[in-house]
C-alpha cells in the first residue's frame, strides 16, 4: 500500500480552514482540540490532587492526635483510615501524576513542540479523556458504596483484596479495580496517539534529534508504560475473577498470591519512570531557557533515557525482598536496582552541567526546576538503601519507605506540576503570573515539605511501621519521642497546605489582571513559543518549518541570545 | 457540534509508514504484553503442576484443531480482501471481508459448543486453576475475535463504497494478531496434555 492512497482524505483538509468550535459544550467539553483535552486532563488531575491532599490531611491529623475530632472530617474510624490511605496512594499516582504529568503535558506539548495542528487521532484523544473521566467518577463512587471504599492498600495485594470476607468492602474492592483498569485503558489510547504523533507528524525540516528533549522523554515514558502495563491488565482480569466468580488465581487453593505482586510491580516499578521522565524533560527545557545555554549532551540524554527505560523493566522484584522470593533472585534485583541509578545520575549531571557557567535567571519555573533536582536527589539516594536487599529486610514497610518515595514523587508530581504550571501559564492563558507570590509559594512549599518527610525518615529508622491505625498497642512505637515525629510531620503538612493559598491567589489574580504575556515571554527556542498565547484552534496560521535544533542559546555572533527553531535566519 | 475535520497531523507521514498502520502496530504491541503476561503466568504454573496434564486431556483437541484451521483460513480471506482493496476492487474486498466475519462466527460457535460440553461435564472455571486459566485466556481471545468481527462489520459499508480502503489492511493486521494468539493458546491448552 503506498502512503499517498492512505492520505487521500488529507487533501480535503485545508490547513487554513480550521473552524473554531462555537458554544460552550462543543468548545470545552466535547472538543477534539489537543489543548482543550490537555486542560481537561490537567484540571481533573488538579481537582483529584485536592481530594488526595485532603485525605492525607485527615489521616495525618489522626496520627498526630488519635481519638481527636478532626476539623472538616470528624472522628476517623479504622476502616475509614484504611480507605483513605489506600485511595490517597491510588489517587496521587493514577489520578494526579498520570493525568497532569503525562496526559496533560503530553497532549499540550507534543503537537505544539513538533509543529503540527493536533494529535494524529483527535477523536481517540477525546475518547481517552472521556474514559479517564468515567474512571474518576467510578473511583469516587466507591466512597458511597455499601461497605465503603477499598482499604487494602494501593498495591491491592491478594488474598486481602481478593475476598470481600477479608477486606470487608464487597463493592469497594471491585469498584477500585475497575476504575484502575479503565484508567489504564484511557492512557493506552492516549499513549498510542502520543507515540504515533511524535513519529509521524513532525514539522517539515524537523529531524528526530531536532525534537525538544521533553518530547523524547514523554514518548519514551509512554513506551515504558505500554510495555509494562499489559501483565497488570491480565492480572486485573484474574483478580476480578477471583473477586466475583470465585477462581483461585491468587488464592491458597492452587493459586499463588505472590504472582499478583510480580504482575503489579512489573508495572508498578516502570511506572515510577513513566512519571519521572516527563518531569526530567520539563526540567531540561526550563534549565536551558533560564540558563541561556544549550542542553549538555542532548544525544547522550536521549540514549541514557532509553537505557533507563530498558533497565526499569528488570528491577521490579526489589519490592518483594520480604515476600519469600528466592534469595539468589534478590541479589540480581539488588544489582539491577543499583545499576539503574547510573543512567538517572547521568541525566542529573547533564542538567547540572547545563547550568554550569550559564547566565541563570531564578524566575519561578527555574526555582521549581532546581528544587526538583535538589529534592529528588535525596529521594534517589535513599532509594539506594532500599534497593540493597540486606537493608530492605529491615526497612521494608516502615516510614523510611514512605519518606523515600514521597521524596521522589513530591518533587516530581508537586514541584514538577508547579514547574509546568508556572512555565506554561503564560502560553495557556496569555497572562503572566506574579513573581513575588510565586516565590513565596515556592519557598513555603519546599521548606515545609522537608519538615514533613525528614522526621518520617527517622521514625522509619526507629522501626515505625506504616499503615497502622493505632500505635497504642505497640509499646516501643507509642513513646512520646515517636509521637513527636508524627506531630512535626503533621504540623509541617498544615503549613505546606497553607502555602498553597498564595498560589491560588496568584492564579486568580493573574487570570483576571495579569500582565499580557505575548507569544514568547521566556525568549525560548522551541516551537510552542512561536504560536500565539493562547494558541488558537489549529495552533498556527501557517504550520511552521524547522531550521535547527531546539537548544541554540547564546550562539556566538548573533545579536539575540536565542534562535527559534522556526526562524529562517 | 461542528463537523469534525481531519487535522494536518493525521495526514503527515514522516516515517513513510501511513499513520493508521503505525498506530495499529502500537496497539498490537500493547496487546502482546497483555496476552504475554497471561500466557507467561500460565506457563510458570504449568511447569510447577505436572498434574495439569490430566486436566488438559479433557479439552476437546479435535474441536480446537478445527478452530485453528478456521482461523487460519479466515486470515487468508482477510489477506485476499486487502489484496482486492489495494486494487480498488470493492466487490471482492467486501466479499472476502464477509468471509472473514463468517470465519469468526464459525470459530465462536465451535467455542460455544466446547464451553457448553465442558461445563456440563463439570469442568467449570472454578474447578481448578488450570480451568480458570483456560476460560480466562480463551474468553479474552474470543472477545478479541468479537471485537475484530464488529470492526469489520462497521467498515464493510464504507469498503463497499470504496471509502477508507486502507482500513481493510489495518483490520487485517489486527486479525492476524488474533490468529497468532490462538496459535499460542491451542498448543498450550489443548496439545500439551501428555507430560
XYZ file of C-alpha atoms in Angstrom:
764
model
C 0.000 0.000 0.000
C 1.535 3.299 -0.905
C 1.216 6.150 1.552
C -0.416 8.548 -0.865
C -3.563 6.466 -1.157
C -3.764 6.303 2.634
C -3.559 10.041 2.968
C -6.337 10.548 0.433
C -8.722 12.294 2.840
C -5.857 14.636 3.657
C -6.299 16.766 0.654
C -9.789 17.690 1.721
C -8.475 19.084 4.970
C -7.126 22.548 4.423
C -4.632 23.826 6.964
C -6.144 27.294 6.816
C -9.762 26.265 7.183
C -9.890 25.428 10.896
C -13.230 26.450 12.235
C -13.160 27.372 15.885
C -15.912 25.287 17.506
C -18.646 27.517 18.837
C -20.666 27.181 22.002
C -19.520 26.202 25.480
C -20.168 22.458 25.192
C -18.548 21.851 21.825
C -15.641 24.132 22.693
C -14.771 22.940 26.187
C -16.476 19.634 26.926
C -16.544 17.693 23.660
C -13.660 19.309 21.855
C -11.128 17.236 19.926
C -8.530 20.014 20.229
C -5.414 18.660 21.928
C -5.048 21.807 24.057
C -8.571 21.581 25.444
C -8.116 17.870 26.183
C -4.820 18.685 27.884
C -6.598 21.225 30.088
C -9.384 18.756 30.856
C -6.799 16.212 31.989
C -4.837 18.788 33.975
C -7.836 20.311 35.724
C -9.304 16.890 36.573
C -5.870 15.924 37.916
C -5.630 19.119 39.979
C -9.110 18.524 41.396
C -8.077 14.988 42.354
C -4.895 16.423 43.913
C -7.089 18.465 46.243
C -9.030 15.287 47.105
C -5.787 13.369 47.700
C -4.276 16.096 49.871
C -7.486 16.292 51.874
C -7.195 12.538 52.567
C -3.594 12.886 53.721
C -4.676 15.792 55.922
C -7.288 13.598 57.606
C -5.021 10.651 58.362
C -2.023 12.787 59.340
C -4.252 14.706 61.773
C -5.393 11.385 63.175
C -1.828 10.080 63.550
C -0.707 13.229 65.361
C -3.645 13.149 67.718
C -5.531 9.833 67.792
C -9.122 9.898 69.023
C -9.365 13.641 68.372
C -12.166 15.231 66.410
C -10.600 16.263 63.082
C -11.821 19.626 61.729
C -13.717 19.214 58.418
C -13.956 15.452 58.926
C -14.919 14.163 62.375
C -13.529 11.117 64.130
C -11.643 8.696 61.892
C -12.665 5.028 62.142
C -10.134 2.217 61.461
C -11.949 1.151 58.272
C -12.071 4.740 57.007
C -8.370 5.132 57.843
C -7.583 2.163 55.586
C -9.792 3.511 52.800
C -8.179 6.936 52.986
C -4.597 5.617 52.982
C -5.395 3.296 50.065
C -7.157 5.890 47.985
C -4.635 8.628 48.781
C -1.957 6.476 47.140
C -4.140 5.377 44.251
C -5.365 8.890 43.507
C -1.958 10.545 43.725
C -0.364 8.055 41.302
C -3.162 7.242 38.857
C -5.412 10.294 39.041
C -2.940 13.123 39.699
C 0.526 12.213 38.466
C -0.561 10.376 35.324
C -3.134 12.906 34.026
C -1.100 16.001 34.910
C 2.441 14.888 34.056
C 1.821 12.512 31.184
C -1.602 13.090 29.637
C -1.956 16.827 30.240
C 1.628 17.787 29.496
C 1.937 15.390 26.558
C -1.298 16.479 24.958
C -0.400 20.135 25.280
C 3.238 19.967 24.285
C 3.676 17.225 21.690
C 1.715 18.818 18.816
C 2.950 22.319 19.688
C 6.589 21.282 20.080
C 6.773 19.280 16.872
C 4.880 21.874 14.864
C 1.560 20.331 13.899
C -2.025 21.345 14.418
C -3.285 18.467 16.568
C -2.751 14.858 17.601
C -2.978 12.325 14.776
C -6.212 10.846 16.177
C -8.125 13.703 17.826
C -11.302 11.670 18.362
C -9.387 8.817 20.012
C -7.835 11.507 22.170
C -11.253 12.768 23.234
C -12.371 9.182 23.923
C -9.264 8.730 26.068
C -10.259 11.639 28.294
C -13.887 10.518 28.460
C -12.853 7.057 29.681
C -10.486 8.697 32.163
C -13.285 10.919 33.433
C -15.550 7.888 33.825
C -12.841 6.132 35.833
C -12.534 9.194 38.083
C -16.252 9.231 38.808
C -16.224 5.461 39.397
C -13.352 5.665 41.880
C -15.076 8.415 43.881
C -18.358 6.460 43.846
C -16.511 3.823 45.882
C -16.820 6.130 48.887
C -20.616 5.997 48.884
C -20.835 2.275 48.062
C -22.134 -0.126 50.738
C -19.203 -1.081 52.969
C -17.157 1.957 51.900
C -14.173 2.398 49.606
C -11.484 -0.255 49.204
C -8.940 -0.251 52.039
C -6.423 -2.945 51.075
C -3.567 -0.569 50.165
C -2.853 0.916 46.724
C -0.919 -2.235 45.801
C -4.082 -4.307 46.384
C -2.281 -7.488 47.437
C -4.332 -10.667 47.494
C -5.629 -12.578 49.392
C -6.739 -9.404 51.237
C -8.001 -7.794 48.029
C -9.428 -10.993 46.529
C -12.139 -11.826 49.068
C -14.773 -9.499 50.472
C -14.693 -11.679 53.609
C -11.199 -10.377 54.276
C -11.301 -6.746 53.133
C -14.914 -6.050 54.260
C -15.561 -3.856 51.201
C -17.695 -6.068 48.923
C -18.337 -3.198 46.490
C -15.276 -1.090 47.117
C -12.729 -3.697 46.046
C -14.381 -4.285 42.647
C -15.007 -0.596 42.035
C -11.377 0.196 42.795
C -10.134 -2.479 40.383
C -12.498 -1.451 37.579
C -11.603 2.210 37.991
C -7.876 1.448 37.749
C -8.463 -0.776 34.702
C -10.478 1.945 32.929
C -7.809 4.485 33.755
C -5.174 2.216 32.164
C -7.320 1.853 29.027
C -7.571 5.651 28.809
C -3.795 6.060 28.947
C -3.187 3.269 26.440
C -5.422 5.100 23.945
C -3.663 8.365 24.690
C -0.241 6.725 24.544
C -0.729 5.282 21.058
C -1.646 8.807 19.972
C 1.474 10.295 21.591
C 3.914 7.841 20.013
C 2.341 7.911 16.560
C 2.139 11.708 16.548
C 5.782 12.177 17.529
C 6.932 9.584 14.993
C 4.857 10.648 12.015
C 3.734 14.270 12.296
C 6.840 16.352 12.894
C 7.085 19.692 11.119
C 8.872 19.990 7.811
C 12.614 20.033 8.439
C 12.402 18.600 11.970
C 14.587 15.530 12.287
C 14.416 13.101 15.214
C 17.179 14.898 17.076
C 15.588 18.296 16.468
C 12.765 17.363 18.813
C 12.950 19.001 22.235
C 14.146 16.509 24.829
C 10.754 16.832 26.558
C 9.050 15.151 23.579
C 11.614 12.356 23.644
C 11.068 11.807 27.337
C 7.271 11.756 27.063
C 7.427 9.294 24.178
C 9.892 7.014 25.968
C 7.768 7.205 29.130
C 4.715 6.236 27.084
C 6.543 3.280 25.555
C 7.618 2.124 29.032
C 4.007 2.403 30.160
C 2.709 0.404 27.207
C 5.314 -2.316 27.584
C 4.811 -2.771 31.327
C 1.080 -2.383 31.870
C -0.049 -5.449 29.893
C 0.667 -8.057 32.579
C -1.180 -5.886 35.110
C -4.204 -5.768 32.785
C -4.111 -9.582 32.650
C -3.627 -9.612 36.442
C -6.587 -7.254 36.941
C -8.808 -9.614 34.923
C -7.613 -12.517 37.063
C -8.135 -10.615 40.323
C -11.605 -9.518 39.220
C -12.471 -13.171 38.544
C -11.117 -14.095 41.979
C -13.354 -11.401 43.498
C -16.523 -12.128 41.539
C -16.558 -15.699 40.189
C -14.521 -17.309 42.933
C -11.492 -18.554 40.989
C -8.240 -19.088 42.896
C -5.571 -17.474 40.734
C -4.179 -15.660 43.759
C -5.715 -17.836 46.463
C -4.163 -20.552 48.568
C -6.084 -23.385 46.820
C -3.705 -23.975 43.908
C -3.029 -20.324 43.151
C -0.201 -18.032 44.251
C -0.616 -14.653 45.987
C 2.968 -13.655 45.150
C 2.072 -13.849 41.435
C -0.030 -10.699 41.841
C 2.937 -8.934 43.411
C 5.034 -9.806 40.364
C 2.338 -8.605 37.958
C 1.700 -5.458 39.963
C 5.319 -4.432 40.361
C 6.283 -5.419 36.824
C 4.083 -2.452 36.012
C 4.472 -0.564 39.289
C 8.176 -0.001 39.122
C 8.428 1.099 35.477
C 5.516 3.389 36.369
C 7.905 5.356 38.593
C 9.987 6.069 35.496
C 6.860 6.839 33.482
C 6.267 9.650 35.980
C 9.930 10.608 36.259
C 10.844 11.044 32.606
C 8.327 13.729 31.508
C 9.350 15.657 34.600
C 13.049 15.440 33.777
C 12.155 16.596 30.267
C 10.447 19.691 31.633
C 13.411 20.381 33.907
C 15.754 20.160 30.879
C 13.635 22.663 28.921
C 13.356 25.092 31.836
C 17.045 24.900 32.747
C 18.141 25.620 29.169
C 15.790 28.580 28.867
C 16.698 30.137 32.214
C 20.449 29.449 31.914
C 20.591 30.630 28.280
C 22.709 27.606 27.422
C 22.312 24.594 25.125
C 21.378 21.330 26.829
C 24.513 19.488 27.917
C 24.822 16.233 25.959
C 21.457 16.198 24.164
C 22.004 12.860 22.404
C 23.564 11.267 25.492
C 20.457 12.322 27.417
C 18.209 10.588 24.890
C 20.257 7.383 24.782
C 20.509 7.380 28.575
C 16.760 7.738 28.804
C 16.336 4.667 26.601
C 18.695 2.849 28.968
C 16.562 3.910 31.931
C 13.529 2.526 30.124
C 15.137 -0.856 29.470
C 16.560 -1.188 32.986
C 13.266 -0.129 34.561
C 11.763 -3.388 33.271
C 14.142 -5.580 35.294
C 14.057 -4.076 38.798
C 10.524 -4.873 39.958
C 11.219 -7.626 42.487
C 13.046 -5.195 44.788
C 9.567 -4.511 46.170
C 9.309 -8.161 47.185
C 12.507 -8.871 49.105
C 10.451 -9.960 52.116
C 7.741 -11.744 50.110
C 9.577 -15.046 50.187
C 11.305 -14.825 46.807
C 14.466 -16.816 46.122
C 17.465 -15.105 47.827
C 19.542 -15.613 44.664
C 16.952 -13.598 42.787
C 17.154 -10.919 45.479
C 20.852 -10.377 44.706
C 20.132 -9.977 40.998
C 17.373 -7.462 41.610
C 19.534 -5.563 44.123
C 22.170 -5.292 41.425
C 19.820 -4.062 38.670
C 18.256 -1.584 41.101
C 21.612 -0.086 41.934
C 22.666 -0.088 38.255
C 19.603 1.960 37.249
C 20.792 4.813 39.436
C 23.706 5.285 36.991
C 21.738 6.473 33.925
C 19.487 8.584 36.165
C 22.602 10.150 37.685
C 23.926 10.832 34.167
C 20.750 12.762 33.388
C 21.016 14.727 36.648
C 24.668 15.595 35.941
C 23.677 16.678 32.438
C 21.207 19.116 33.966
C 23.728 20.488 36.422
C 26.323 20.803 33.637
C 23.759 22.748 31.606
C 23.528 25.302 34.405
C 27.308 25.486 34.836
C 28.564 28.966 33.837
C 25.158 29.879 32.418
C 23.518 33.251 32.992
C 20.972 31.853 35.405
C 17.767 33.760 35.982
C 15.891 32.422 39.025
C 12.375 33.042 37.773
C 9.721 30.909 39.487
C 9.775 27.992 36.967
C 13.563 27.815 37.354
C 13.201 27.735 41.159
C 10.892 24.733 40.888
C 13.236 23.035 38.394
C 16.274 23.427 40.640
C 14.083 22.394 43.586
C 13.281 19.154 41.759
C 16.972 18.374 41.249
C 17.856 19.019 44.912
C 14.934 17.193 46.498
C 14.811 14.334 44.019
C 18.473 13.675 44.745
C 17.552 12.952 48.384
C 14.782 10.621 47.265
C 17.078 8.870 44.823
C 19.922 8.410 47.300
C 17.633 6.886 49.955
C 16.412 4.561 47.214
C 19.871 3.019 47.059
C 19.474 1.967 50.725
C 16.195 0.264 49.907
C 17.490 -1.355 46.744
C 20.010 -3.290 48.784
C 18.160 -6.432 49.833
C 20.046 -6.775 53.124
C 18.928 -3.339 54.314
C 15.474 -3.612 52.812
C 14.604 -6.558 55.041
C 14.852 -4.108 57.947
C 13.357 -1.044 56.237
C 10.521 -2.809 54.470
C 7.069 -1.329 55.142
C 8.395 1.279 57.539
C 8.027 5.031 57.299
C 11.526 5.096 55.812
C 9.974 3.703 52.630
C 7.108 6.186 52.864
C 9.534 9.095 53.262
C 11.731 7.760 50.420
C 9.030 7.560 47.789
C 7.463 10.836 48.862
C 10.899 12.383 48.377
C 10.852 11.101 44.796
C 7.189 11.640 43.992
C 6.537 15.026 45.598
C 9.440 16.672 43.747
C 8.191 15.008 40.557
C 4.464 15.475 40.882
C 4.049 18.563 43.076
C 7.236 20.503 42.288
C 7.122 19.261 38.697
C 3.457 20.117 38.387
C 4.144 23.652 39.622
C 7.160 23.947 37.309
C 4.956 23.008 34.351
C 2.176 25.273 35.588
C 4.334 28.360 36.069
C 6.346 27.775 32.877
C 3.328 27.246 30.617
C 0.776 29.523 32.331
C 1.720 32.459 30.042
C 1.290 30.230 26.978
C -2.011 28.703 28.068
C -3.699 31.891 29.317
C -1.758 34.698 27.699
C -1.162 36.273 31.159
C 1.972 36.459 33.310
C 1.949 35.130 36.883
C 3.089 37.311 39.774
C 6.773 36.599 40.539
C 6.687 37.593 44.221
C 3.690 35.434 45.106
C 5.290 32.617 43.127
C 8.463 32.858 45.173
C 6.562 32.888 48.461
C 4.695 29.817 47.267
C 7.908 28.033 46.254
C 9.883 28.652 49.440
C 6.926 27.938 51.720
C 6.125 24.670 49.968
C 9.715 23.471 49.620
C 10.741 24.152 53.227
C 7.521 22.749 54.722
C 7.868 19.660 52.513
C 11.225 18.807 54.076
C 9.758 19.183 57.550
C 7.000 16.718 56.677
C 9.228 13.918 55.491
C 12.621 14.230 57.211
C 11.005 13.268 60.579
C 9.438 10.279 58.834
C 12.877 9.040 57.737
C 13.876 8.962 61.390
C 10.690 7.351 62.661
C 11.100 4.745 59.938
C 14.673 4.100 61.052
C 13.305 3.676 64.585
C 11.037 0.937 63.272
C 7.714 2.719 62.829
C 5.548 0.523 60.649
C 3.286 2.102 58.027
C -0.464 1.511 57.556
C -1.121 1.283 61.303
C -4.284 2.945 62.585
C -3.444 2.942 66.264
C 0.100 2.725 67.659
C -1.021 2.417 71.279
C -0.835 -1.380 71.039
C 2.920 -1.257 70.274
C 4.835 -0.082 73.342
C 8.064 0.836 71.513
C 6.185 2.852 68.860
C 3.859 4.666 71.259
C 6.640 6.582 73.064
C 6.492 10.388 73.337
C 9.570 10.614 71.078
C 7.841 8.750 68.258
C 4.686 10.785 68.721
C 6.729 13.977 68.450
C 7.922 12.983 64.960
C 4.337 12.391 63.847
C 3.272 15.747 65.271
C 6.100 17.619 63.491
C 5.182 15.965 60.195
C 1.503 16.816 60.617
C 2.161 20.451 61.533
C 4.508 20.814 58.589
C 1.792 19.383 56.335
C -0.617 22.061 57.593
C 1.996 24.748 56.848
C 2.552 23.274 53.378
C -1.183 23.313 52.707
C -1.429 26.927 53.920
C 1.311 27.939 51.495
C -0.884 26.844 48.597
C -3.086 29.877 49.279
C -0.611 32.334 47.686
C -0.598 30.064 44.639
C -4.386 30.050 44.330
C -4.494 33.814 44.842
C -1.725 34.243 42.273
C -3.592 32.193 39.654
C -6.892 34.008 40.193
C -5.257 37.449 40.247
C -3.165 36.755 37.149
C -6.070 35.261 35.211
C -8.037 38.487 35.571
C -5.373 41.160 35.983
C -2.051 39.619 34.939
C 0.295 41.438 32.577
C -0.132 40.254 28.974
C 2.473 37.610 28.198
C 2.965 37.912 24.460
C 3.946 34.921 22.359
C 7.397 34.297 23.837
C 7.812 35.715 27.364
C 10.786 33.478 28.276
C 12.619 34.029 24.955
C 12.638 30.284 24.300
C 13.502 28.478 21.070
C 11.005 25.658 20.893
C 8.044 25.842 18.537
C 5.248 26.252 21.096
C 6.549 29.762 21.812
C 6.177 30.683 18.138
C 2.394 30.298 18.439
C 0.142 32.974 19.889
C -0.641 32.875 23.626
C -3.076 31.183 23.954
C -2.670 29.281 20.691
C -5.851 29.230 18.594
C -7.520 26.092 17.246
C -5.018 24.791 14.686
C -2.133 26.397 16.642
C -0.517 28.465 13.875
C -1.959 30.436 10.956
C 0.585 28.538 8.871
C 2.332 25.416 10.135
C 5.979 26.193 10.969
C 9.069 24.877 9.247
C 12.096 23.895 11.318
C 15.635 25.007 10.534
C 17.670 23.980 13.581
C 17.796 22.135 16.890
C 15.893 23.304 19.960
C 18.780 24.498 22.125
C 20.566 27.205 20.119
C 21.023 29.611 23.035
C 23.813 32.212 23.219
C 25.128 31.336 19.772
C 28.297 33.420 19.199
C 27.936 36.158 16.607
C 24.186 36.523 16.988
C 22.560 39.626 18.376
C 19.849 37.719 20.299
C 20.892 35.047 22.771
C 18.209 32.716 21.414
C 17.472 31.367 17.974
C 13.941 29.998 17.499
C 13.703 26.696 15.680
C 11.388 28.143 13.065
C 13.322 31.393 12.387
C 14.637 31.410 8.815
C 17.928 33.010 9.893
C -21.197 20.229 17.491
C -19.305 21.349 14.450
C -18.340 18.763 11.854
C -15.063 17.054 12.607
C -12.154 17.962 10.390
C -9.154 15.731 9.906
C -6.113 17.728 11.092
C -2.954 18.079 9.030
C -1.210 15.995 11.698
C -3.144 12.880 10.655
C -2.059 13.236 7.050
C 1.662 13.628 7.673
C 3.912 10.602 7.325
C 7.464 11.451 8.356
C 8.452 7.789 8.778
C 6.953 6.862 5.402
C 4.599 4.491 7.206
C 0.926 5.527 6.988
C -0.277 6.789 10.380
C -3.024 4.174 10.665
C -0.648 1.282 10.094
C 1.874 2.719 12.547
C -0.849 3.072 15.181
C -2.209 -0.448 14.695
C 1.268 -1.869 15.269
C 1.498 0.048 18.551
C -1.944 -1.268 19.508
C -0.644 -4.773 18.876
C 2.496 -4.063 20.895
C 0.332 -3.252 23.903
C -1.871 -6.306 23.239
C 1.142 -8.599 23.026
C 2.178 -7.722 26.566
C -1.371 -8.309 27.848
C -1.584 -11.810 26.375
C 2.127 -12.299 27.029
C 1.574 -11.638 30.733
C -1.334 -14.051 30.924
C 0.403 -16.825 28.951
C 3.634 -16.417 30.952
C 1.679 -16.798 34.209
C 0.058 -19.937 32.831
C 3.360 -21.442 31.655
C 5.013 -20.794 35.037
C 2.112 -22.512 36.822
C 2.059 -25.354 34.294
C 5.740 -26.118 34.887
C 5.063 -26.350 38.616
C 1.968 -28.547 38.201
C 2.626 -31.626 36.040
C -0.752 -32.963 37.172
C -2.421 -30.317 34.975
C -1.658 -32.585 32.008
C -4.527 -34.812 33.133
C -6.859 -31.795 33.264
C -5.746 -30.636 29.821
C -6.692 -34.050 28.438
C -10.340 -33.038 28.945
C -10.165 -30.159 26.466
C -11.519 -31.019 23.027
C -8.490 -31.447 20.792
C -10.464 -32.115 17.598
C -12.655 -29.031 18.074
C -9.580 -26.934 18.831
C -7.788 -28.224 15.737
C -10.826 -27.462 13.591
C -10.961 -23.934 15.046
C -7.277 -23.452 14.293
C -8.000 -24.371 10.686
C -10.980 -21.989 10.561
C -8.982 -19.064 11.961
C -6.043 -19.649 9.609
C -8.435 -19.762 6.667
C -10.099 -16.533 7.788
C -6.646 -14.936 7.887
C -6.207 -15.960 4.263
C -9.520 -14.372 3.328
C -8.622 -11.111 5.081
C -5.372 -11.023 3.072
C -7.400 -11.548 -0.110
C -9.667 -8.693 0.981
C -6.593 -6.499 1.448
C -5.274 -7.501 -1.965
C -8.612 -6.611 -3.526
C -8.677 -3.291 -1.642
C -5.239 -2.307 -2.973
C -6.612 -2.919 -6.478
C -9.697 -0.852 -5.577
C -11.772 -3.959 -6.297
C -14.528 -3.152 -3.809
C -16.730 -6.113 -4.795
C -14.092 -8.676 -3.848
C -12.863 -6.676 -0.840
C -16.407 -6.739 0.513
C -16.851 -10.435 -0.314
C -13.624 -11.555 1.399
C -14.258 -9.368 4.454
C -17.654 -11.042 4.764
C -15.969 -14.459 4.562
C -13.627 -13.394 7.352
C -16.564 -12.363 9.551
C -18.210 -15.719 8.824
C -14.966 -17.489 9.768
C -15.011 -15.666 13.111
C -18.630 -16.686 13.571
C -17.850 -20.377 12.950
C -14.968 -20.110 15.420
C -17.256 -18.674 18.090
C -19.919 -21.344 17.503
C -17.389 -24.145 17.923
C -16.013 -22.394 21.016
C -19.527 -22.124 22.450
C -20.075 -25.850 21.820
C -16.787 -26.616 23.620
C -17.673 -24.434 26.612
C -21.152 -25.978 26.902
C -19.850 -29.508 26.734
C -17.035 -28.839 29.221
C -19.265 -27.050 31.714
C -21.891 -29.785 31.508
C -19.183 -32.331 32.395
C -18.286 -30.316 35.478
C -15.148 -28.616 34.124
C -16.168 -25.112 35.242
C -13.967 -22.042 35.731
C -13.705 -22.669 39.483
C -12.854 -26.393 39.232
C -9.093 -25.790 39.367
C -6.582 -23.100 38.463
C -5.969 -24.877 35.135
C -9.599 -24.381 34.142
C -9.524 -20.794 35.452
C -6.632 -20.096 33.090
C -8.317 -21.990 30.261
C -11.545 -19.998 30.469
C -9.829 -16.649 31.108
C -7.374 -16.958 28.224
C -9.793 -18.402 25.663
C -12.581 -15.988 26.622
C -10.220 -12.998 26.414
C -9.194 -14.272 22.982
C -12.836 -14.800 21.970
C -13.577 -11.190 22.992
C -10.832 -10.104 20.595
C -12.468 -12.212 17.856
C -15.790 -10.498 18.560
C -14.055 -7.097 18.516
C -12.424 -7.827 15.157
C -15.709 -9.018 13.653
C -17.507 -5.924 14.939
C -14.947 -3.579 13.423
C -15.117 -5.441 10.097
C -18.896 -5.144 10.124
C -18.567 -1.405 10.796
C -16.122 -0.759 7.958
C -17.922 -3.039 5.485
C -20.425 -0.421 4.143
C -17.594 2.096 3.578
C -15.436 -0.521 1.855
C -18.345 -1.404 -0.446
C -18.497 2.272 -1.437
C -14.732 2.401 -1.933
C -14.170 4.743 1.036
C -11.300 4.414 3.551
C -9.891 1.328 1.827
C -6.634 1.267 3.889
C -8.796 0.253 6.846
C -9.022 -3.219 5.281
C -5.274 -3.559 5.730
C -5.370 -2.331 9.340
C -8.126 -4.708 10.427
C -6.227 -7.440 8.603
C -3.106 -6.806 10.679
C -5.223 -6.955 13.827
C -6.938 -10.165 12.653
C -3.561 -11.814 12.104
C -2.678 -10.967 15.670
C -5.874 -12.590 16.956
C -4.926 -15.619 14.880
C -1.404 -15.630 16.269
C -2.626 -15.544 19.878
C -4.724 -18.621 19.141
C -1.636 -20.367 17.770
C -0.140 -19.975 21.250
C -3.283 -20.918 23.164
C -4.062 -24.040 21.122
C -0.853 -25.982 21.882
C -0.677 -24.698 25.473
C -4.197 -25.702 26.476
C -5.110 -28.493 24.053
C -1.989 -30.303 22.845
C 0.219 -30.198 25.959
C -1.900 -32.785 27.749
C 0.598 -35.649 27.818
C 3.528 -34.893 30.114
